[in-house]
């Protein structure tokens, strides 16, 4: 109990609590996050704090949780404050900073019910000044797709963010994928219960820094960002190490607006010339490794990540086409590829090529007819009255979704894909063994004989 002049007093009169309110309110000058963390440490006290327990249900166990009714009581009991709306408000403010979180919900708030909560690991506390990059978020989402699909399935907004990040980081996506794969391998070596707890804590960390749409982003305005504005050359922490403040990439999700001066006529002409040049070249750069006819196991595994990954790789594209030919549905992919090529053609050839595509795939009596819905067909036929590079956008989108939901799923289960995947795995395992044997042999030969 806190005593002042011989009398117990409310937590709102305590100077420490007033500092705590300042931390949570961006309009105040915030000294540090230590006040919140002192309260959270007190909540977890083994003798006077809330009991952390494992809850057993019919088929499962939920480790290291507390119920929603207890935290406000623990916050307020040492200060002689009754369990009131004030206590719930304080608890919700702490939860909004990610210090404890509901295990079955992405919304960080405290509820007056039987919801189970778990405490955040001190490693992820705000005082550690984590400043996660978008590459960190991409690695996390990519890792989630490789783990337990039932328990860690991406929410709709996370799947959209992953697709957006994949487009933004197309050139370094292979590095991101490798990082995620390495983390999954490490996680699988951990105890199942420990892994479940760590997964929930990592999810809560990103719920703070990349919140659910509609929730307040508590990291948008806080003292750490205000201090960085005053000291822009400061070195900061990232989840995966130290990086310079100036090297942070702009978010493809939260992109700040920039005010640019209006271009002159010469600037516009230069931009038009540049864009015309870009239209005549391929947008994607393939490495020499990607162009090789013998793909690695990791490259083949990436084709199973998404249809986009399979179509980006020329070898994966050819293998998928071969599979579609075996199902007598190759016209879908050939149409999709034809439209892709149409977008890159010189402008003077676009109109004729657009008519050729219509004659081959959509006209009455076409040699390779595709199955379009009435809406896409009508839009496409209207667009061809004035043909352009994007006249087939609706039709292409419809065919892509059709392949993704139907043919692609069967392709991943087919012998064509599975046999190649297993063959590459077996070959690389044998190569690894030979390499290890060669290294061992060299070390034995080079070892001096006494």
Short mmCIF file of C-alpha atoms in Angstrom, two decimals:
data_model
loop_
_atom_site.label_atom_id
_atom_site.label_comp_id
_atom_site.label_asym_id
_atom_site.label_seq_id
_atom_site.Cartn_x
_atom_site.Cartn_y
_atom_site.Cartn_z
CA UNK A 1 0.00 0.00 0.00
CA UNK A 2 1.25 3.51 -0.88
CA UNK A 3 0.97 5.94 2.06
CA UNK A 4 1.20 9.71 1.98
CA UNK A 5 1.00 11.78 5.21
CA UNK A 6 -0.18 8.68 7.03
CA UNK A 7 -3.12 8.10 4.64
CA UNK A 8 -3.49 5.78 1.62
CA UNK A 9 -4.03 7.68 -1.63
CA UNK A 10 -5.22 6.92 -5.15
CA UNK A 11 -2.86 5.90 -7.93
CA UNK A 12 -3.87 8.99 -9.94
CA UNK A 13 -2.29 11.17 -7.24
CA UNK A 14 1.01 9.34 -7.44
CA UNK A 15 3.80 11.15 -9.27
CA UNK A 16 4.91 7.88 -10.86
CA UNK A 17 1.42 7.37 -12.31
CA UNK A 18 1.38 10.91 -13.68
CA UNK A 19 4.65 10.11 -15.50
CA UNK A 20 3.00 6.93 -16.73
CA UNK A 21 0.12 8.92 -18.23
CA UNK A 22 2.64 11.20 -19.92
CA UNK A 23 4.26 8.18 -21.56
CA UNK A 24 0.93 7.09 -23.03
CA UNK A 25 -0.15 10.55 -24.17
CA UNK A 26 1.91 11.89 -27.14
CA UNK A 27 1.01 15.49 -26.23
CA UNK A 28 3.22 15.31 -23.12
CA UNK A 29 7.01 15.48 -23.00
CA UNK A 30 7.80 11.82 -22.33
CA UNK A 31 10.87 11.01 -20.20
CA UNK A 32 11.08 7.19 -20.66
CA UNK A 33 9.16 3.91 -20.77
CA UNK A 34 10.45 2.80 -17.38
CA UNK A 35 7.31 3.76 -15.46
CA UNK A 36 5.15 1.36 -17.47
CA UNK A 37 7.72 -1.39 -17.16
CA UNK A 38 7.90 -0.92 -13.39
CA UNK A 39 4.14 -1.47 -13.24
CA UNK A 40 4.35 -4.53 -15.51
CA UNK A 41 7.17 -5.95 -13.38
CA UNK A 42 5.03 -5.46 -10.27
CA UNK A 43 2.09 -7.23 -11.94
CA UNK A 44 4.32 -10.25 -12.57
CA UNK A 45 5.68 -10.36 -9.00
CA UNK A 46 5.67 -13.99 -7.79
CA UNK A 47 4.24 -13.19 -4.34
CA UNK A 48 1.99 -10.13 -4.77
CA UNK A 49 1.39 -10.21 -8.52
CA UNK A 50 -0.97 -12.14 -10.74
CA UNK A 51 -0.56 -15.94 -10.87
CA UNK A 52 0.59 -17.19 -14.26
CA UNK A 53 -0.74 -20.66 -14.96
CA UNK A 54 -1.33 -23.33 -17.58
CA UNK A 55 -4.99 -23.77 -18.46
CA UNK A 56 -6.13 -27.27 -19.42
CA UNK A 57 -9.00 -27.86 -21.79
CA UNK A 58 -10.44 -31.06 -23.24
CA UNK A 59 -7.74 -31.65 -25.86
CA UNK A 60 -5.10 -28.95 -25.36
CA UNK A 61 -3.11 -26.98 -22.82
CA UNK A 62 -2.68 -23.20 -22.90
CA UNK A 63 0.63 -22.35 -21.16
CA UNK A 64 1.64 -19.19 -19.26
CA UNK A 65 -1.62 -17.23 -19.28
CA UNK A 66 -3.63 -14.99 -16.96
CA UNK A 67 -7.29 -13.92 -17.15
CA UNK A 68 -8.51 -10.42 -17.97
CA UNK A 69 -10.14 -9.80 -14.59
CA UNK A 70 -6.92 -10.02 -12.63
CA UNK A 71 -4.56 -7.45 -14.16
CA UNK A 72 -6.51 -4.32 -13.13
CA UNK A 73 -6.81 -5.66 -9.59
CA UNK A 74 -3.06 -6.20 -9.38
CA UNK A 75 -2.38 -2.75 -10.81
CA UNK A 76 -4.64 -1.05 -8.28
CA UNK A 77 -4.65 -3.21 -5.12
CA UNK A 78 -1.21 -2.05 -3.90
CA UNK A 79 -2.52 1.50 -4.22
CA UNK A 80 -5.86 0.89 -2.44
CA UNK A 81 -7.84 1.66 -5.58
CA UNK A 82 -11.01 -0.40 -6.07
CA UNK A 83 -11.63 -2.38 -9.27
CA UNK A 84 -13.22 0.33 -11.42
CA UNK A 85 -13.38 1.63 -14.99
CA UNK A 86 -10.24 3.61 -14.12
CA UNK A 87 -8.36 0.37 -13.54
CA UNK A 88 -9.61 -1.08 -16.84
CA UNK A 89 -8.51 2.09 -18.62
CA UNK A 90 -5.01 1.86 -17.15
CA UNK A 91 -4.76 -1.81 -18.10
CA UNK A 92 -5.91 -1.09 -21.68
CA UNK A 93 -3.28 1.64 -22.03
CA UNK A 94 -0.58 -0.78 -20.94
CA UNK A 95 -1.90 -3.47 -23.30
CA UNK A 96 -1.89 -0.98 -26.19
CA UNK A 97 1.89 -0.68 -25.74
CA UNK A 98 2.20 -4.46 -26.09
CA UNK A 99 3.32 -5.30 -22.53
CA UNK A 100 0.63 -7.95 -22.29
CA UNK A 101 -1.75 -9.17 -24.99
CA UNK A 102 -4.76 -11.43 -25.66
CA UNK A 103 -3.65 -14.78 -27.03
CA UNK A 104 -6.60 -15.17 -29.42
CA UNK A 105 -6.99 -11.65 -30.81
CA UNK A 106 -4.86 -9.10 -32.69
CA UNK A 107 -6.56 -6.13 -30.96
CA UNK A 108 -4.41 -5.04 -28.01
CA UNK A 109 -6.87 -4.07 -25.29
CA UNK A 110 -8.02 -5.28 -21.87
CA UNK A 111 -11.48 -6.80 -21.52
CA UNK A 112 -13.62 -7.40 -18.45
CA UNK A 113 -14.23 -11.07 -19.21
CA UNK A 114 -12.47 -14.44 -19.17
CA UNK A 115 -10.09 -13.65 -22.04
CA UNK A 116 -6.65 -15.22 -21.62
CA UNK A 117 -3.65 -12.88 -21.70
CA UNK A 118 0.09 -13.47 -21.86
CA UNK A 119 2.94 -11.17 -20.84
CA UNK A 120 5.36 -9.89 -23.45
CA UNK A 121 8.99 -10.99 -23.16
CA UNK A 122 11.28 -8.16 -21.92
CA UNK A 123 13.29 -8.66 -25.11
CA UNK A 124 10.45 -6.97 -27.03
CA UNK A 125 9.80 -4.15 -24.52
CA UNK A 126 9.74 -0.60 -25.83
CA UNK A 127 12.75 0.40 -23.72
CA UNK A 128 14.92 -1.75 -26.02
CA UNK A 129 14.12 0.76 -28.79
CA UNK A 130 13.25 -1.81 -31.42
CA UNK A 131 12.75 -0.09 -34.75
CA UNK A 132 11.58 -2.89 -37.07
CA UNK A 133 12.29 -2.52 -40.78
CA UNK A 134 9.87 -3.60 -43.48
CA UNK A 135 12.31 -6.36 -44.38
CA UNK A 136 11.93 -7.65 -40.79
CA UNK A 137 8.15 -7.67 -41.22
CA UNK A 138 8.47 -9.45 -44.59
CA UNK A 139 10.67 -12.15 -43.01
CA UNK A 140 8.13 -12.60 -40.20
CA UNK A 141 5.14 -12.97 -42.56
CA UNK A 142 7.08 -15.25 -44.88
CA UNK A 143 8.06 -17.40 -41.90
CA UNK A 144 4.42 -17.65 -40.82
CA UNK A 145 3.51 -19.19 -44.18
CA UNK A 146 6.04 -21.98 -43.57
CA UNK A 147 4.87 -22.85 -40.06
CA UNK A 148 1.76 -24.43 -38.54
CA UNK A 149 -0.95 -23.34 -41.01
CA UNK A 150 -3.82 -23.96 -38.55
CA UNK A 151 -2.39 -21.97 -35.65
CA UNK A 152 -0.37 -19.35 -37.54
CA UNK A 153 -2.43 -18.75 -40.67
CA UNK A 154 -2.15 -15.19 -41.99
CA UNK A 155 -5.09 -12.87 -41.51
CA UNK A 156 -6.47 -11.17 -44.64
CA UNK A 157 -4.68 -7.88 -43.98
CA UNK A 158 -1.39 -9.73 -43.30
CA UNK A 159 -1.70 -11.65 -46.58
CA UNK A 160 -2.25 -8.33 -48.41
CA UNK A 161 0.78 -6.82 -46.66
CA UNK A 162 2.89 -9.85 -47.63
CA UNK A 163 1.91 -9.50 -51.29
CA UNK A 164 2.68 -5.76 -51.17
CA UNK A 165 6.05 -6.34 -49.52
CA UNK A 166 6.90 -9.08 -52.02
CA UNK A 167 6.38 -6.63 -54.86
CA UNK A 168 8.33 -3.88 -53.08
CA UNK A 169 11.30 -6.14 -52.26
CA UNK A 170 11.25 -8.26 -55.44
CA UNK A 171 15.01 -7.95 -55.95
CA UNK A 172 15.89 -9.10 -52.45
CA UNK A 173 13.02 -11.55 -51.94
CA UNK A 174 15.31 -14.56 -52.22
CA UNK A 175 17.34 -13.22 -49.27
CA UNK A 176 14.13 -12.64 -47.27
CA UNK A 177 12.92 -16.16 -48.07
CA UNK A 178 16.26 -17.67 -46.97
CA UNK A 179 16.17 -15.72 -43.70
CA UNK A 180 12.65 -16.92 -42.98
CA UNK A 181 13.58 -20.50 -43.81
CA UNK A 182 16.61 -20.37 -41.49
CA UNK A 183 14.47 -19.03 -38.62
CA UNK A 184 11.90 -21.80 -39.13
CA UNK A 185 14.65 -24.42 -38.87
CA UNK A 186 15.83 -22.91 -35.58
CA UNK A 187 12.29 -22.69 -34.20
CA UNK A 188 11.61 -26.35 -34.96
CA UNK A 189 14.42 -27.36 -32.61
CA UNK A 190 12.70 -25.67 -29.65
CA UNK A 191 10.28 -27.29 -27.23
CA UNK A 192 6.69 -27.24 -28.52
CA UNK A 193 5.35 -25.26 -25.53
CA UNK A 194 8.19 -22.75 -25.67
CA UNK A 195 7.68 -22.33 -29.41
CA UNK A 196 3.97 -21.64 -28.93
CA UNK A 197 4.70 -18.92 -26.34
CA UNK A 198 7.43 -17.28 -28.46
CA UNK A 199 5.19 -17.30 -31.56
CA UNK A 200 2.45 -15.45 -29.67
CA UNK A 201 4.93 -12.90 -28.27
CA UNK A 202 6.38 -12.23 -31.70
CA UNK A 203 2.87 -11.82 -33.12
CA UNK A 204 2.04 -9.30 -30.36
CA UNK A 205 5.23 -7.35 -31.15
CA UNK A 206 4.07 -6.90 -34.75
CA UNK A 207 0.52 -6.10 -33.59
CA UNK A 208 2.09 -3.04 -31.96
CA UNK A 209 4.31 -2.01 -34.88
CA UNK A 210 2.04 -3.13 -37.76
CA UNK A 211 -1.42 -2.99 -36.15
CA UNK A 212 -4.70 -4.34 -37.48
CA UNK A 213 -6.43 -1.87 -39.85
CA UNK A 214 -8.66 0.41 -37.79
CA UNK A 215 -6.52 0.18 -34.63
CA UNK A 216 -4.44 3.08 -33.35
CA UNK A 217 -0.75 2.74 -34.13
CA UNK A 218 0.85 3.54 -30.78
CA UNK A 219 4.31 3.72 -32.35
CA UNK A 220 3.47 6.54 -34.77
CA UNK A 221 4.14 9.31 -32.20
CA UNK A 222 6.29 8.64 -29.19
CA UNK A 223 9.34 10.06 -27.45
CA UNK A 224 11.81 7.86 -29.31
CA UNK A 225 10.74 9.20 -32.71
CA UNK A 226 10.72 12.77 -31.39
CA UNK A 227 14.30 12.32 -30.17
CA UNK A 228 15.39 10.92 -33.52
CA UNK A 229 14.11 14.05 -35.25
CA UNK A 230 16.45 16.09 -33.03
CA UNK A 231 19.35 13.67 -33.56
CA UNK A 232 19.00 12.24 -37.11
CA UNK A 233 22.51 10.68 -37.21
CA UNK A 234 21.87 8.41 -34.26
CA UNK A 235 22.56 4.68 -34.71
CA UNK A 236 19.48 2.62 -33.90
CA UNK A 237 18.62 -1.00 -33.17
CA UNK A 238 16.81 -3.31 -35.52
CA UNK A 239 15.34 -6.67 -34.63
CA UNK A 240 18.29 -8.27 -36.43
CA UNK A 241 21.14 -5.95 -35.43
CA UNK A 242 22.45 -2.36 -35.65
CA UNK A 243 21.81 -0.21 -38.70
CA UNK A 244 22.27 3.46 -39.49
CA UNK A 245 19.21 5.67 -39.05
CA UNK A 246 19.48 7.03 -42.55
CA UNK A 247 19.39 3.58 -44.18
CA UNK A 248 15.81 2.69 -43.24
CA UNK A 249 13.73 1.87 -46.28
CA UNK A 250 10.40 3.56 -46.80
CA UNK A 251 7.39 1.45 -45.96
CA UNK A 252 5.33 0.15 -48.87
CA UNK A 253 2.46 0.04 -46.38
CA UNK A 254 2.83 3.45 -44.68
CA UNK A 255 4.37 5.68 -47.36
CA UNK A 256 4.81 9.35 -46.38
CA UNK A 257 3.67 11.99 -48.81
CA UNK A 258 6.27 14.20 -50.52
CA UNK A 259 5.75 17.66 -51.93
CA UNK A 260 7.55 18.00 -55.25
CA UNK A 261 7.94 21.05 -57.43
CA UNK A 262 6.02 21.10 -60.70
CA UNK A 263 8.15 19.83 -63.59
CA UNK A 264 9.02 21.94 -66.61
CA UNK A 265 8.24 20.96 -70.20
CA UNK A 266 11.80 19.60 -70.63
CA UNK A 267 11.41 17.46 -67.47
CA UNK A 268 8.16 15.98 -68.77
CA UNK A 269 9.73 15.21 -72.17
CA UNK A 270 12.66 13.46 -70.47
CA UNK A 271 10.29 11.42 -68.32
CA UNK A 272 8.23 10.37 -71.37
CA UNK A 273 11.42 9.32 -73.19
CA UNK A 274 12.56 7.32 -70.15
CA UNK A 275 9.17 5.59 -69.74
CA UNK A 276 9.04 4.67 -73.45
CA UNK A 277 12.49 3.12 -73.11
CA UNK A 278 11.38 1.16 -70.05
CA UNK A 279 8.32 -0.22 -71.85
CA UNK A 280 10.54 -1.87 -74.47
CA UNK A 281 12.64 -3.80 -71.96
CA UNK A 282 11.78 -6.61 -69.57
CA UNK A 283 10.96 -5.46 -66.06
CA UNK A 284 12.47 -8.48 -64.35
CA UNK A 285 16.18 -9.22 -64.12
CA UNK A 286 17.07 -12.90 -63.88
CA UNK A 287 20.35 -14.02 -62.42
CA UNK A 288 22.55 -16.52 -64.28
CA UNK A 289 21.61 -19.11 -61.68
CA UNK A 290 17.89 -18.53 -62.32
CA UNK A 291 18.44 -19.00 -66.07
CA UNK A 292 20.11 -22.38 -65.63
CA UNK A 293 18.21 -25.48 -66.74
CA UNK A 294 18.90 -27.41 -63.55
CA UNK A 295 17.14 -25.59 -60.68
CA UNK A 296 18.27 -26.04 -57.07
CA UNK A 297 16.04 -27.58 -54.42
CA UNK A 298 15.49 -24.19 -52.78
CA UNK A 299 14.46 -22.72 -56.13
CA UNK A 300 11.99 -25.57 -56.75
CA UNK A 301 10.57 -25.13 -53.22
CA UNK A 302 9.94 -21.44 -53.95
CA UNK A 303 7.56 -22.42 -56.76
CA UNK A 304 5.32 -23.88 -54.05
CA UNK A 305 5.24 -20.55 -52.22
CA UNK A 306 2.85 -18.93 -54.70
CA UNK A 307 1.81 -19.08 -58.35
CA UNK A 308 3.60 -15.77 -58.85
CA UNK A 309 6.91 -17.37 -57.76
CA UNK A 310 6.39 -20.27 -60.19
CA UNK A 311 5.63 -17.96 -63.13
CA UNK A 312 8.55 -15.61 -62.37
CA UNK A 313 11.02 -18.48 -62.87
CA UNK A 314 11.35 -19.50 -66.54
CA UNK A 315 11.98 -23.15 -65.61
CA UNK A 316 9.00 -23.14 -63.22
CA UNK A 317 6.88 -21.52 -65.92
CA UNK A 318 7.80 -24.23 -68.45
CA UNK A 319 7.12 -27.00 -65.94
CA UNK A 320 3.70 -25.55 -65.08
CA UNK A 321 2.92 -25.28 -68.82
CA UNK A 322 3.93 -28.93 -69.29
CA UNK A 323 1.57 -29.91 -66.46
CA UNK A 324 -1.30 -27.89 -67.98
CA UNK A 325 -0.71 -29.58 -71.33
CA UNK A 326 -1.17 -32.95 -69.62
CA UNK A 327 -4.55 -31.65 -68.35
CA UNK A 328 -5.50 -30.14 -71.74
CA UNK A 329 -5.77 -26.64 -70.24
CA UNK A 330 -2.52 -25.02 -71.44
CA UNK A 331 -4.49 -22.30 -73.28
CA UNK A 332 -5.01 -20.49 -69.96
CA UNK A 333 -1.29 -20.01 -69.33
CA UNK A 334 -0.54 -19.31 -73.01
CA UNK A 335 -3.19 -16.56 -72.96
CA UNK A 336 -1.77 -15.10 -69.73
CA UNK A 337 1.77 -15.08 -71.18
CA UNK A 338 0.56 -13.53 -74.44
CA UNK A 339 -1.05 -10.66 -72.52
CA UNK A 340 2.16 -10.21 -70.49
CA UNK A 341 4.14 -9.91 -73.73
CA UNK A 342 1.56 -7.48 -75.12
CA UNK A 343 2.30 -5.07 -72.26
CA UNK A 344 5.99 -4.93 -73.25
CA UNK A 345 5.59 -4.57 -77.03
CA UNK A 346 6.40 -1.39 -79.00
CA UNK A 347 3.31 0.81 -79.30
CA UNK A 348 3.07 0.48 -83.10
CA UNK A 349 2.63 -3.31 -82.80
CA UNK A 350 0.11 -3.33 -79.95
CA UNK A 351 -3.13 -2.99 -81.94
CA UNK A 352 -2.35 -5.87 -84.33
CA UNK A 353 -1.14 -8.15 -81.53
CA UNK A 354 -4.28 -7.41 -79.48
CA UNK A 355 -6.44 -8.52 -82.44
CA UNK A 356 -4.33 -11.69 -82.85
CA UNK A 357 -4.86 -12.61 -79.19
CA UNK A 358 -8.61 -12.14 -79.58
CA UNK A 359 -8.65 -14.34 -82.68
CA UNK A 360 -6.64 -17.10 -80.99
CA UNK A 361 -8.34 -17.23 -77.59
CA UNK A 362 -11.68 -15.35 -77.51
CA UNK A 363 -13.24 -15.10 -80.96
CA UNK A 364 -16.04 -17.42 -82.05
CA UNK A 365 -14.43 -20.63 -83.29
CA UNK A 366 -11.04 -19.70 -81.78
CA UNK A 367 -8.43 -22.51 -81.96
CA UNK A 368 -7.58 -22.20 -78.23
CA UNK A 369 -10.72 -20.90 -76.49
CA UNK A 370 -10.50 -19.85 -72.83
CA UNK A 371 -13.31 -19.80 -70.29
CA UNK A 372 -14.22 -16.22 -69.33
CA UNK A 373 -17.12 -14.95 -67.23
CA UNK A 374 -19.62 -12.69 -69.00
CA UNK A 375 -18.46 -9.51 -67.19
CA UNK A 376 -14.79 -9.95 -68.22
CA UNK A 377 -15.77 -10.89 -71.76
CA UNK A 378 -17.94 -7.76 -72.19
CA UNK A 379 -15.27 -5.47 -70.72
CA UNK A 380 -12.60 -6.97 -72.99
CA UNK A 381 -14.70 -6.70 -76.14
CA UNK A 382 -15.43 -3.03 -75.31
CA UNK A 383 -11.72 -2.35 -74.71
CA UNK A 384 -10.79 -3.78 -78.11
CA UNK A 385 -12.73 -1.03 -79.88
CA UNK A 386 -9.65 1.05 -79.06
CA UNK A 387 -6.98 -1.62 -78.40
CA UNK A 388 -4.13 -0.87 -76.04
CA UNK A 389 -1.56 -2.60 -73.85
CA UNK A 390 -4.07 -3.16 -71.03
CA UNK A 391 -7.16 -4.09 -73.04
CA UNK A 392 -7.06 -7.64 -71.61
CA UNK A 393 -6.49 -6.65 -67.96
CA UNK A 394 -9.87 -7.98 -66.72
CA UNK A 395 -9.62 -11.19 -68.74
CA UNK A 396 -6.03 -11.82 -67.63
CA UNK A 397 -6.94 -11.27 -63.99
CA UNK A 398 -9.84 -13.73 -64.27
CA UNK A 399 -7.65 -16.42 -65.89
CA UNK A 400 -4.89 -15.92 -63.29
CA UNK A 401 -7.37 -16.44 -60.44
CA UNK A 402 -8.73 -19.50 -62.22
CA UNK A 403 -5.26 -21.05 -62.51
CA UNK A 404 -4.37 -20.11 -58.93
CA UNK A 405 -7.48 -21.66 -57.37
CA UNK A 406 -7.66 -24.75 -59.57
CA UNK A 407 -4.69 -25.85 -61.70
CA UNK A 408 -1.89 -24.54 -59.44
CA UNK A 409 -3.09 -26.51 -56.39
CA UNK A 410 -3.12 -29.73 -58.46
CA UNK A 411 0.30 -28.86 -59.92
CA UNK A 412 1.84 -28.77 -56.43
CA UNK A 413 0.41 -32.24 -55.69
CA UNK A 414 1.35 -33.66 -59.08
CA UNK A 415 4.15 -36.14 -59.77
CA UNK A 416 5.71 -33.61 -62.18
CA UNK A 417 6.45 -31.19 -59.32
CA UNK A 418 6.94 -33.65 -56.44
CA UNK A 419 9.38 -35.86 -58.39
CA UNK A 420 11.52 -32.84 -59.32
CA UNK A 421 11.46 -31.58 -55.73
CA UNK A 422 12.58 -34.94 -54.31
CA UNK A 423 15.18 -35.43 -57.05
CA UNK A 424 16.80 -32.06 -56.33
CA UNK A 425 16.73 -32.77 -52.59
CA UNK A 426 18.41 -36.16 -53.08
CA UNK A 427 21.02 -34.72 -55.47
CA UNK A 428 21.96 -31.84 -53.13
CA UNK A 429 22.19 -34.21 -50.18
CA UNK A 430 24.60 -36.42 -52.11
CA UNK A 431 26.60 -33.40 -53.26
CA UNK A 432 26.81 -32.19 -49.65
CA UNK A 433 28.11 -35.56 -48.54
CA UNK A 434 30.72 -35.62 -51.32
CA UNK A 435 31.83 -32.10 -50.43
CA UNK A 436 32.20 -33.05 -46.76
CA UNK A 437 34.16 -36.18 -47.73
CA UNK A 438 36.45 -34.16 -50.00
CA UNK A 439 37.14 -31.62 -47.25
CA UNK A 440 37.87 -34.43 -44.81
CA UNK A 441 40.19 -36.13 -47.32
CA UNK A 442 42.09 -32.90 -48.00
CA UNK A 443 42.49 -32.25 -44.29
CA UNK A 444 43.87 -35.76 -43.73
CA UNK A 445 46.29 -35.51 -46.68
CA UNK A 446 47.52 -32.05 -45.63
CA UNK A 447 48.00 -33.09 -41.98
CA UNK A 448 51.76 -33.28 -41.24
CA UNK A 449 53.12 -36.74 -40.41
CA UNK A 450 55.37 -36.75 -37.35
#
